[in-house]
XYZ file of C-alpha atoms in Angstrom:
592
model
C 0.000 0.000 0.000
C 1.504 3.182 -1.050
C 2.023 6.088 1.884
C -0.893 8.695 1.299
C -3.000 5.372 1.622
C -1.083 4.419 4.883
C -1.773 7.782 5.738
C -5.283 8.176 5.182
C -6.250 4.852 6.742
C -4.695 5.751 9.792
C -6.216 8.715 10.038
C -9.622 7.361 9.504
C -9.084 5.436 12.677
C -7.885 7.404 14.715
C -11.061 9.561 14.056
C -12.764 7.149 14.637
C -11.317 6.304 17.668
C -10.819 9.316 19.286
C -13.653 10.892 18.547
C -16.344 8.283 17.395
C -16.157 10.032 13.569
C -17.890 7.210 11.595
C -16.265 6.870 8.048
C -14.693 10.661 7.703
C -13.347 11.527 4.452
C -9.577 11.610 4.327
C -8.171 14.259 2.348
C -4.187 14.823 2.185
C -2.575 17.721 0.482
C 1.491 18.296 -0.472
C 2.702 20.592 2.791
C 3.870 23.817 2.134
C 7.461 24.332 1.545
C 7.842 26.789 4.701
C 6.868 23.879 7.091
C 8.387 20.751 8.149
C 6.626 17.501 6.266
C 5.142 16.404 3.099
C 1.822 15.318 3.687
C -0.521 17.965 5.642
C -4.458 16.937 7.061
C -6.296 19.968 7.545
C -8.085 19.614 11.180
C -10.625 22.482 10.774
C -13.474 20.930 9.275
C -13.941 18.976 12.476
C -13.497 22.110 15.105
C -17.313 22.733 15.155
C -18.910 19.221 15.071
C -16.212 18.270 17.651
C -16.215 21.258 19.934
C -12.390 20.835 19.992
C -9.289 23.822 18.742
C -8.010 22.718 15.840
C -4.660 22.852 17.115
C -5.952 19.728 19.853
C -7.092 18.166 17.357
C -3.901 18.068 15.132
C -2.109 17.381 17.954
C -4.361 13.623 19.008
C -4.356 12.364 15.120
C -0.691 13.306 14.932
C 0.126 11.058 18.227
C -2.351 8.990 16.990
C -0.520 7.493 13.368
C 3.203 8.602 14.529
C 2.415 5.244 17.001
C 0.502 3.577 14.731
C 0.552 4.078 11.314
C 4.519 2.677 10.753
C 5.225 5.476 8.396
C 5.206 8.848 10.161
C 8.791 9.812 11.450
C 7.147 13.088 13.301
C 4.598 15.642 12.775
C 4.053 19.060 13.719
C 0.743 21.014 14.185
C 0.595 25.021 12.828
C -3.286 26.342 13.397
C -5.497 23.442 11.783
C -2.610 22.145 9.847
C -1.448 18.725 10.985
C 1.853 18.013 9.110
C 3.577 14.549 8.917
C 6.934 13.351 8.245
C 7.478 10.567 6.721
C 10.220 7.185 8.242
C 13.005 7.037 6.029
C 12.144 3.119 5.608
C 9.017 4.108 4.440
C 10.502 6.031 1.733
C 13.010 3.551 0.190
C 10.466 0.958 0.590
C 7.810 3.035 -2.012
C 10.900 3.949 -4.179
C 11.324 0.081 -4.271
C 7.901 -0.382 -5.141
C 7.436 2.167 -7.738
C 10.788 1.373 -9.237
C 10.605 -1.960 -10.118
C 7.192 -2.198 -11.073
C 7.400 -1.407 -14.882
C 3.629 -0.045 -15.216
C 3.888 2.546 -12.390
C 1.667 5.521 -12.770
C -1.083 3.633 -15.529
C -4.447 1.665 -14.590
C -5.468 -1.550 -15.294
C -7.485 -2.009 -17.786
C -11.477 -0.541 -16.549
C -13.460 -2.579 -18.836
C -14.791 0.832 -20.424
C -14.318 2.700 -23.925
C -13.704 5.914 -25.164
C -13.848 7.591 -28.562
C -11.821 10.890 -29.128
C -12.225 12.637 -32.479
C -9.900 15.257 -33.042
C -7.818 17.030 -35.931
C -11.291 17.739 -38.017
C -9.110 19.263 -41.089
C -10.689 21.413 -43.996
C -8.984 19.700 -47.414
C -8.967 23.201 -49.042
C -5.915 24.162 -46.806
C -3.084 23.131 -45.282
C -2.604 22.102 -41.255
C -1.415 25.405 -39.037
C -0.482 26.081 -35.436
C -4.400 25.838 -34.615
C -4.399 22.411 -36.005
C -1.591 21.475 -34.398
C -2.568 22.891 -30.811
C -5.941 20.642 -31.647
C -3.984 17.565 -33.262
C -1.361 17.601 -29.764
C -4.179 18.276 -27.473
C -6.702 14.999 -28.964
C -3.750 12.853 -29.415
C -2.625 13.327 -25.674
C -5.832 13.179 -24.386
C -6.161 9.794 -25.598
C -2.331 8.570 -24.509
C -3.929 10.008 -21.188
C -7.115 8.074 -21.503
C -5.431 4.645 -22.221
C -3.231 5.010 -19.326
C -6.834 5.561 -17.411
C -7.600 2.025 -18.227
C -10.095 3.065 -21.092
C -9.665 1.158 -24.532
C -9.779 4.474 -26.677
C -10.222 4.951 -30.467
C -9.300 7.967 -31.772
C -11.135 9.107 -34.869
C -10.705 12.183 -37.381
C -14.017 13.824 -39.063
C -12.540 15.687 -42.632
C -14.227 17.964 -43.733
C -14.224 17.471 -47.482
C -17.000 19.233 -48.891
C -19.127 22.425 -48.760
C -18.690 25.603 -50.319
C -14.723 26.369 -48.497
C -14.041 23.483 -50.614
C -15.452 24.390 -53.673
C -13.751 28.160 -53.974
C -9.912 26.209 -53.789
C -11.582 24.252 -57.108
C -12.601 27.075 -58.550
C -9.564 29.357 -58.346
C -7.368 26.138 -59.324
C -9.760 25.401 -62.333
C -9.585 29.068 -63.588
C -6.060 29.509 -62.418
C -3.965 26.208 -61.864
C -3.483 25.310 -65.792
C -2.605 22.513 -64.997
C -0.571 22.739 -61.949
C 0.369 19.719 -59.810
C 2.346 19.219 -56.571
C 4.986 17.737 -58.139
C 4.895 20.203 -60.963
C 5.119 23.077 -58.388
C 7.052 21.523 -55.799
C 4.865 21.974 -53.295
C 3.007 19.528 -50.858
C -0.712 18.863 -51.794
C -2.264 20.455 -48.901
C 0.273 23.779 -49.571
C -1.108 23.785 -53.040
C -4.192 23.776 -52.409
C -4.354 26.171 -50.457
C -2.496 28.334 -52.660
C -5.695 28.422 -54.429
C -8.218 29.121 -51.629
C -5.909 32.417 -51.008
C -5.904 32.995 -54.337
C -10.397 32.824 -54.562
C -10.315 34.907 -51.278
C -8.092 37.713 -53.261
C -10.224 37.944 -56.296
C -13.324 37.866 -54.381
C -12.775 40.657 -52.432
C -11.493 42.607 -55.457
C -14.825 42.128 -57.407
C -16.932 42.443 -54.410
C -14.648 46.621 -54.555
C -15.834 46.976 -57.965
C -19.193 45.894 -57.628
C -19.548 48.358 -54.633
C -18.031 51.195 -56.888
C -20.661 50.413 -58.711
C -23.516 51.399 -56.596
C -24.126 47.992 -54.708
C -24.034 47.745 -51.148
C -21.479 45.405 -49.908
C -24.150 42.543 -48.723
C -25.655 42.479 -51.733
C -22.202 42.629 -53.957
C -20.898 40.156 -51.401
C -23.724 37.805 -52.624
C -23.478 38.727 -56.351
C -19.587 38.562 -56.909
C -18.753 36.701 -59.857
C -16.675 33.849 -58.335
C -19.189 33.450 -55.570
C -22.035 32.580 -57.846
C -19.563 30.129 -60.047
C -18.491 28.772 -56.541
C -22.546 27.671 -55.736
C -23.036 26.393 -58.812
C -20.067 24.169 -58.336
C -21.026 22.700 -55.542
C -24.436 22.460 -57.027
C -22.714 20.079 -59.517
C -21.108 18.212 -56.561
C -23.910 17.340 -55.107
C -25.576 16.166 -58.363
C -22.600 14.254 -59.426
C -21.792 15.758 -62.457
C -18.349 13.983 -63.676
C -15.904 16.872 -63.811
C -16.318 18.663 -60.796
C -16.437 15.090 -58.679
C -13.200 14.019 -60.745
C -11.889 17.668 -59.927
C -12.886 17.431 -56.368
C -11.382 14.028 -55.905
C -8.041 14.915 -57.513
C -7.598 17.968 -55.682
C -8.357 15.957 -52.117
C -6.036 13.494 -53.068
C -3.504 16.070 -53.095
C -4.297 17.409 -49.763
C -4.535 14.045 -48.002
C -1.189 13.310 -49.665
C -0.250 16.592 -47.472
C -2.009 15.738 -44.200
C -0.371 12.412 -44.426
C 3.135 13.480 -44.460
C 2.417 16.275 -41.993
C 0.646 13.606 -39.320
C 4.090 11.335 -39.701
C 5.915 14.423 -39.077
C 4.297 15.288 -35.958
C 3.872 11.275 -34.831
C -0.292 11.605 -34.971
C -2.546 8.712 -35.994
C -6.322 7.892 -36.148
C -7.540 4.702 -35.866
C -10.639 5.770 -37.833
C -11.385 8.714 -40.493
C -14.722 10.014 -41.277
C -15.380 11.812 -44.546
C -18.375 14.462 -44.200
C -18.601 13.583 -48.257
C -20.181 10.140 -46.700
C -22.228 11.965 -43.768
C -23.489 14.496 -44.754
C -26.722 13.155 -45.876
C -27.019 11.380 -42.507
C -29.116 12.790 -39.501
C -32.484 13.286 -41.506
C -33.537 9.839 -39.997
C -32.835 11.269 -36.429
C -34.917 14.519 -37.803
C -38.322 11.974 -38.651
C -37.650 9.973 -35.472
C -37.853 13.214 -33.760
C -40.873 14.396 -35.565
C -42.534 11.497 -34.547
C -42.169 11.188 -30.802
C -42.947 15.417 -30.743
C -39.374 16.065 -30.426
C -39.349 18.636 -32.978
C -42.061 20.457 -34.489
C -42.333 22.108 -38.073
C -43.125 25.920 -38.954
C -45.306 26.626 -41.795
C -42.563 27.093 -44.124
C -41.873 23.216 -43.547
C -38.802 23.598 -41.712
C -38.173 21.517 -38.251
C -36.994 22.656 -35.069
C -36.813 22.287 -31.725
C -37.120 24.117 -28.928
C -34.333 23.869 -26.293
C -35.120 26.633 -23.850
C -35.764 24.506 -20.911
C -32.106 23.892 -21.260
C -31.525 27.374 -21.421
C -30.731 27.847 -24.874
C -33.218 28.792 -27.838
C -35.152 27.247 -30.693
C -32.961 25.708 -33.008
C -33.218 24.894 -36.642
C -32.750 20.772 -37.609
C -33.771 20.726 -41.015
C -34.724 23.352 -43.820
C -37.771 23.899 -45.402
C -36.417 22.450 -48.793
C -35.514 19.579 -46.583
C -31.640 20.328 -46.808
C -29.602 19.786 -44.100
C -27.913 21.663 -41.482
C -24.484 20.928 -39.619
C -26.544 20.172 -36.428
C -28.520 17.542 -38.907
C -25.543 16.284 -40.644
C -23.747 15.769 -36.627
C -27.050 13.666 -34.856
C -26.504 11.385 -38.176
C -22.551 11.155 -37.718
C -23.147 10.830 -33.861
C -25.405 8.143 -34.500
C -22.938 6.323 -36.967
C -19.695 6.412 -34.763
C -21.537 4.431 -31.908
C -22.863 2.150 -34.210
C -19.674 1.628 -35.434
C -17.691 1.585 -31.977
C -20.976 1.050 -29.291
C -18.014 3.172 -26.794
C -19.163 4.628 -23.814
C -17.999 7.966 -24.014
C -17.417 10.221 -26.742
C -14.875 12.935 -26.631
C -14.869 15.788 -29.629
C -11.716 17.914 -29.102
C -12.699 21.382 -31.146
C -12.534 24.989 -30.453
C -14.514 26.869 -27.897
C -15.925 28.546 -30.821
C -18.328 25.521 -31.185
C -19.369 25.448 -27.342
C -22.908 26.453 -28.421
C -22.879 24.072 -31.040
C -22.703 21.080 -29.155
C -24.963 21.923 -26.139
C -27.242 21.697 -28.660
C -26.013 18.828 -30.170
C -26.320 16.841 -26.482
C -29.231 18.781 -25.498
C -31.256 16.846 -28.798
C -29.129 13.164 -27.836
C -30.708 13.632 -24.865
C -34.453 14.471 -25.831
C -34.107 11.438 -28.494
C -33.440 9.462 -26.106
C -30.159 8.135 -27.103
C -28.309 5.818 -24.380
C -25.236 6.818 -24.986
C -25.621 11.136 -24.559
C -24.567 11.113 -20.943
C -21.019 9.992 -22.003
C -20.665 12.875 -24.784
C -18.199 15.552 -23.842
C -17.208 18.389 -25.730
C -13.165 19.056 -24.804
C -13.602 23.227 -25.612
C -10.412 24.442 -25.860
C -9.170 28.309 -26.034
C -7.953 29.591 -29.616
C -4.149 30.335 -30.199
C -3.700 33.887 -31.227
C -0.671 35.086 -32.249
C 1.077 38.503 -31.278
C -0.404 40.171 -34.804
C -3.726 39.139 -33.658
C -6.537 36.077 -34.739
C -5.033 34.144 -37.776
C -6.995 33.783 -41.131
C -6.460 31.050 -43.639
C -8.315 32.908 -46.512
C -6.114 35.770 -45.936
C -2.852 33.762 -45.368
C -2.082 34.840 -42.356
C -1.272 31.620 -40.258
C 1.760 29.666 -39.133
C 2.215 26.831 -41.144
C 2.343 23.854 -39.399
C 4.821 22.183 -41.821
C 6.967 25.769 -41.689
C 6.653 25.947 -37.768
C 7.831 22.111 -37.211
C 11.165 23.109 -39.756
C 11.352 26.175 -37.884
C 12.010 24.713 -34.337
C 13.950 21.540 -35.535
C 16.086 24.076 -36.733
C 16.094 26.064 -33.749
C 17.137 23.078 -31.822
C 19.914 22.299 -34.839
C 21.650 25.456 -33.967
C 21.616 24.810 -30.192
C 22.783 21.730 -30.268
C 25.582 22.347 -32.387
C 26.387 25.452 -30.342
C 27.361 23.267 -27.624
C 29.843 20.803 -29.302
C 28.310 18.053 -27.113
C 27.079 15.991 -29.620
C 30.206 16.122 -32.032
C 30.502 11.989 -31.896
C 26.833 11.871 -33.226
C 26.539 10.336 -36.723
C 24.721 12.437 -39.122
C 21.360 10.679 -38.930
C 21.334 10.855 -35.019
C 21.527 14.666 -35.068
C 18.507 14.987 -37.387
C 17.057 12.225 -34.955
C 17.678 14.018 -32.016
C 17.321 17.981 -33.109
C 13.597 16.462 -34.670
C 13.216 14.920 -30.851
C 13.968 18.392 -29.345
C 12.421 20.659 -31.894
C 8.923 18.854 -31.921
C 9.176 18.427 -28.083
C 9.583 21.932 -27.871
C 6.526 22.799 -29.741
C 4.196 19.793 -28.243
C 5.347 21.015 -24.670
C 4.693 24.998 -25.204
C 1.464 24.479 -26.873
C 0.234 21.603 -23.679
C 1.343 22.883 -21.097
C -1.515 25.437 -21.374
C -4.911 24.684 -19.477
C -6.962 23.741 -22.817
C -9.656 26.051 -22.045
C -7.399 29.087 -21.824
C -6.941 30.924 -24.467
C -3.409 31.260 -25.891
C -0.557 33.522 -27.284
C 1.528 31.876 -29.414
C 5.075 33.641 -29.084
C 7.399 32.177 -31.583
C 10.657 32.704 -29.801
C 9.687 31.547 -26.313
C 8.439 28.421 -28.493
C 11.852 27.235 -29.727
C 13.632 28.219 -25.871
C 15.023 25.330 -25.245
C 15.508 26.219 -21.220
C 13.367 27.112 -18.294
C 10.015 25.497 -18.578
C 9.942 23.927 -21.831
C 9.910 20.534 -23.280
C 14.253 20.280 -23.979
C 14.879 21.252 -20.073
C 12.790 17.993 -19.032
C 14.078 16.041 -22.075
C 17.927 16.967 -20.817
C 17.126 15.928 -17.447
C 16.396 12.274 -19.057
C 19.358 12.353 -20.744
C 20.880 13.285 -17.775
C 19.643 10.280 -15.720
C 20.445 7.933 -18.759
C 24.267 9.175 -18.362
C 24.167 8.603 -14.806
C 22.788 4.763 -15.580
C 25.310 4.227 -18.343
C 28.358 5.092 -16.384
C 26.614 2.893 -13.685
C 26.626 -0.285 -15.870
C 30.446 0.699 -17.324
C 31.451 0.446 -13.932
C 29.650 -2.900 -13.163
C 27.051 -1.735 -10.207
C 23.687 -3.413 -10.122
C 21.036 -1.490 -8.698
C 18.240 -3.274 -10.280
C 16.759 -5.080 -7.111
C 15.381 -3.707 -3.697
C 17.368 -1.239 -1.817
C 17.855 -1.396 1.640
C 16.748 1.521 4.620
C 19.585 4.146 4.640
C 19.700 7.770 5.639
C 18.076 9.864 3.427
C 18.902 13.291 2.214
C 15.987 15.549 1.784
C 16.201 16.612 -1.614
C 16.376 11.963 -2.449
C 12.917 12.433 -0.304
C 11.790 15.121 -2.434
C 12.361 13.084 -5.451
C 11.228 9.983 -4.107
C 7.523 11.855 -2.745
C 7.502 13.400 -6.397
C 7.605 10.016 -7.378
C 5.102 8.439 -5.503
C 2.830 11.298 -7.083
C 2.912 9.753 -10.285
C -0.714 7.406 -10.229
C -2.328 10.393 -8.843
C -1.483 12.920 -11.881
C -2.599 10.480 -14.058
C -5.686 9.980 -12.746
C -6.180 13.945 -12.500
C -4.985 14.494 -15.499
C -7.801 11.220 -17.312
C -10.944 12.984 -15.159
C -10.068 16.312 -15.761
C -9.189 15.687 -20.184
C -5.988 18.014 -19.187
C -2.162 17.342 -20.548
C -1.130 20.745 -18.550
C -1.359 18.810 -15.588
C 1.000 15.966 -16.831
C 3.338 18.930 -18.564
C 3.357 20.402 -15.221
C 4.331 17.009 -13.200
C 7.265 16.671 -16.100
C 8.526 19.603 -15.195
C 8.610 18.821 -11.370
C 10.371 15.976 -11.907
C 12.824 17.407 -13.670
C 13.462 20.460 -11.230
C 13.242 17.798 -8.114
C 15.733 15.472 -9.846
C 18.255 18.171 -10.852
C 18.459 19.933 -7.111
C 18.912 16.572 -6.056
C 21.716 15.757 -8.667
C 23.460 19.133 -7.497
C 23.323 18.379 -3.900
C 24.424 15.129 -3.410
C 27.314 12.385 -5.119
C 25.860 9.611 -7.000
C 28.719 7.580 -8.652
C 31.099 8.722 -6.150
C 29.380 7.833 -3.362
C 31.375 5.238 -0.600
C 28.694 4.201 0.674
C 27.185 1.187 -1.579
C 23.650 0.628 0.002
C 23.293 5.076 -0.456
C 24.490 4.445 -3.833
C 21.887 1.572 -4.664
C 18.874 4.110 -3.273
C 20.552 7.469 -5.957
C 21.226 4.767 -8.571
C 17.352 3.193 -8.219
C 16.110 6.474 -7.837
C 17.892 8.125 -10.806
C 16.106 4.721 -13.103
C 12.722 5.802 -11.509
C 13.098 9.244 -12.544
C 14.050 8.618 -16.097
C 10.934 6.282 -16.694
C 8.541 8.285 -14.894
C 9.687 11.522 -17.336
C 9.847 9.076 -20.223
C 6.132 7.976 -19.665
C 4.897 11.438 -18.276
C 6.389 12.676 -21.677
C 4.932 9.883 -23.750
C 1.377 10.692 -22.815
C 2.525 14.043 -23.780
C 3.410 12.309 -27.227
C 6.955 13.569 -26.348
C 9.664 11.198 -27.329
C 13.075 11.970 -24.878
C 16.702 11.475 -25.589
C 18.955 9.102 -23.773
C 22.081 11.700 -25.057
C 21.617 15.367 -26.188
């Protein structure tokens, strides 16, 4: 049984015994760093239903598990703040645990499943830093998930038609004579979008000379050439005519050439893909079930509805009068599908906050239909990334690249590394290995170590800093511990087995309660759908780890049973940073 639960247990009894508290809650928090301890129980609650000081209080629980518990060394009582100490035996006994018990930290498996749909690219652009902020944060999220217990799919909803799509194949079809990505040089998804800048430029530039004209903007807005070509295309689509589906496929197979190559780059994978070309027909089924049990109602114009304000939001529109769909339609249907297809039992969409609205009403009508499975939907709203120029705009080219930003840092770390002549024995492939490592770690760690709902600033130089608290500081620390282990082995020591009860400094019992943390941020970090909170235990690990490698002698210790404890502490660290940092999707060096 680890300590907190030692801790907690005792504590429940001696409540119980002391003051005939049936069943109290036990809740332990990290003590301050001004005050002696590491675990503090906060005696307060109990001063009125008691009739006892706090401080009295403290004072019999502390007496209480320093006899009885066989892990409290002393404790020490400030106000209603009982603080505890913990036996030195107790600590090298949970570093043994923890240590050689390979699947530290992750759950068994829970016998539930989870579905988290993420990435949701447009294939008339390429993939930028909002992508990737979406892409790092759906892909962790599941990592996280798994290492909950759950058995998670992660699935990716393209959206591959509409009228976004249909200006890139209009611009390239008036414009591209011809053009190709190998042609050009260019990845698919970069030539692509090409285009859709290229409709967004002309459009605006008729929609001026329509205005000097005498329109008003709305109505020129509605009238500009290329708009009106741009509806009829899509027109076509949707009746199949030959050329603009051979067009449309051609063009898509360029951009999911793109996406491909970019996902590889940045180590992403679905297990599933969803075209909207295949559901967006779906959901008008849901629309005449919901007719039918008086879910929805129709207007006299023939469109259906519902009405959602006993929820608190408004009436909201399901299907047209002409009977075409809208993206709430189109999203019942594709709900519908994926559990069909996966029968999980919860369903997690990682998109903008943008959307929030969007899907309250989306589980607001699960729920009226009656669908089992709408108590496990969850909408992961996450803040947009803004950068110091303000909101970025596809049509108007004004994003970060994702391709561009991923060079951009691997670079960044090339340079640095280099700088420092450490790496001079490294063949030419293990650079590009490693700087990739660093680079991409940088970007991954800036980008999630941000509370997802926050809204961001993306600062490109504080990106690629590769100290401080960033992703290369914690991946150097795991190098660091992997030097450590190989100089360990040169010189013959084994410290793979139990260590024995030795003296401990405090900064080895600051590392060693860091570690025993581990379970507990993972379990935070699954209920609460946050990577910050694993990006933040990284980091602490890292910090705790390097005081501790400053203060005290490792290889040259005398002492061989204080060397076994650093030496099985140092392995401990490096795999807990190496699996906090994989459910990160964070790879880490073992030399940089």
């Amino acid at each position: 049984m680890q300590i907190e639960a030692i801790i907690k247990t005792s504590l429940q009894s001696a409540l119980k015994e002391i003051y005939n508290v049936e069943e109290p809650t036990i809740a332990l928090q990290p003590t301050k760093k001004d005050f002696e301890g590491f675990y503090t129980f906060v005696t307060f609650p109990y001063t009125k239903s008691l009739r006892k000081p706090p401080i009295e209080i403290g004072n019999a629980l502390g007496a209480y598990v320093l006899e009885k518990s066989g892990v409290v060394s002393n404790f020490n009582v400030v106000q209603g703040f009982l603080n505890l100490s913990i036996d030195e035996s107790a600590w090298v006994g949970a570093l043994n645990a923890l240590a050689l018990d390979e699947n530290f930290g992750f759950a068994a498996p829970n016998g539930q499943s989870v579905m988290v749909e993420f990435s949701s690219p447009n294939t008339n652009k390429p993939l930028h830093l909002g992508h990737l902020r979406n892409n790092f944060l759906g892909d962790s999220v599941a990592r996280i998930l798994k290492a909950n217990g759950y058995d998670v799919t992660k699935t990716c909803l393209v959206n591959d038609r509409g009228i976004h799509i249909c200006k890139s194949m209009l611009a390239y079809a008036k414009l591209g004579n011809g053009e190709t990505p190998e042609s050009a040089e260019m990845k698919g998804d970069h030539l692509i979008g090409k285009y859709y800048v290229l409709f967004d430029k002309e459009y605006k530039q008729q929609i001026q000379t329509l205005v000097a004209e005498g329109m008003t903007k709305e109505e020129a807005e509605k009238k500009a050439p290329w708009m009106l070509e741009a509806q009829e295309l899509l027109r076509k689509w949707e009746q199949g005519d030959e050329e603009t589906v051979t067009l449309w496929k051609t063009m898509n197979e360029w951009v999911y050439a793109g996406f491909s190559d970019t996902y590889q780059k940045i180590g992403v994978s679905f297990d599933k893909t969803y075209y909207e070309s295949n559901t967006y027909l779906l959901g008008k089924d849901a629309v005449e079930e919901g007719l039918a049990k008086g879910v929805f109602f129709k207007k006299a114009d023939n469109s259906v509805w519902i009405d959602l304000t006993e929820e608190g939001l408004d009436e909201k529109l399901v299907l047209r009068g002409d009977g075409t769909s809208v993206y709430i339609t189109q999203d019942l249907g594709t709900t519908d599908l994926k559990f069909t297809d996966f029968s999980t039992n919860k369903s997690i969409w990682v998109v903008g906050n943008e959307q929030d609205y969007h899907f309250q009403v989306l589980f607001a009508i699960l729920k009226r239909l009656g669908r089992t499975y709408a108590d496990g939907c969850y909408h992961l709203s996450y803040g947009m990334v803004d950068l110091p120029s303000g909101k970025m705009k596809s049509r108007e080219g004004t994003v970060v690249d994702a391709d561009e930003l991923v060079a951009e840092v691997t670079a960044a770390a090339a340079e640095e590394g280099n700088a420092k002549g450490k790496i001079d024995d490294f063949t030419e492939a293990e650079k590009q290995k490693l700087f990739s490592m660093l680079g991409l770690g940088a970007l991954k760690y800036y980008l999630l170590k941000v509370d997802p709902q926050k809204r961001m600033l993306f600062n490109p130089a504080e990106s690629v800093e590769l100290h401080g608290h960033t992703g290369p500081f914690i991946q150097y620390t795991h190098a660091r511990t992997r030097s450590v282990l190989r100089k360990a082995t040169q010189l013959g020591i084994d410290w793979a087995k139990p260590a024995s009860t030795v003296a401990l400094a405090a900064s080895e019992q600051e590392v060693i309660f860091a570690l025993t943390q581990f379970p507990d941020r993972v379990s935070d970090a699954g209920r609460n759908y946050s990577p910050a909170l694993i990006s933040q235990y990284a980091y602490e690990l890292a910090k705790v780890y390097n005081t501790f490698y400053a203060e005290v002698s490792i290889l040259q210790e005398p002492n061989a049973a204080a060397q076994h404890v650093r030496l099985l502490l140092t392995q401990a660290i490096a795999d807990s940073i190496r699996k906090a940092m994989e459910l990160l999707g964070i790879e880490v060096p073992d030399r940089m």
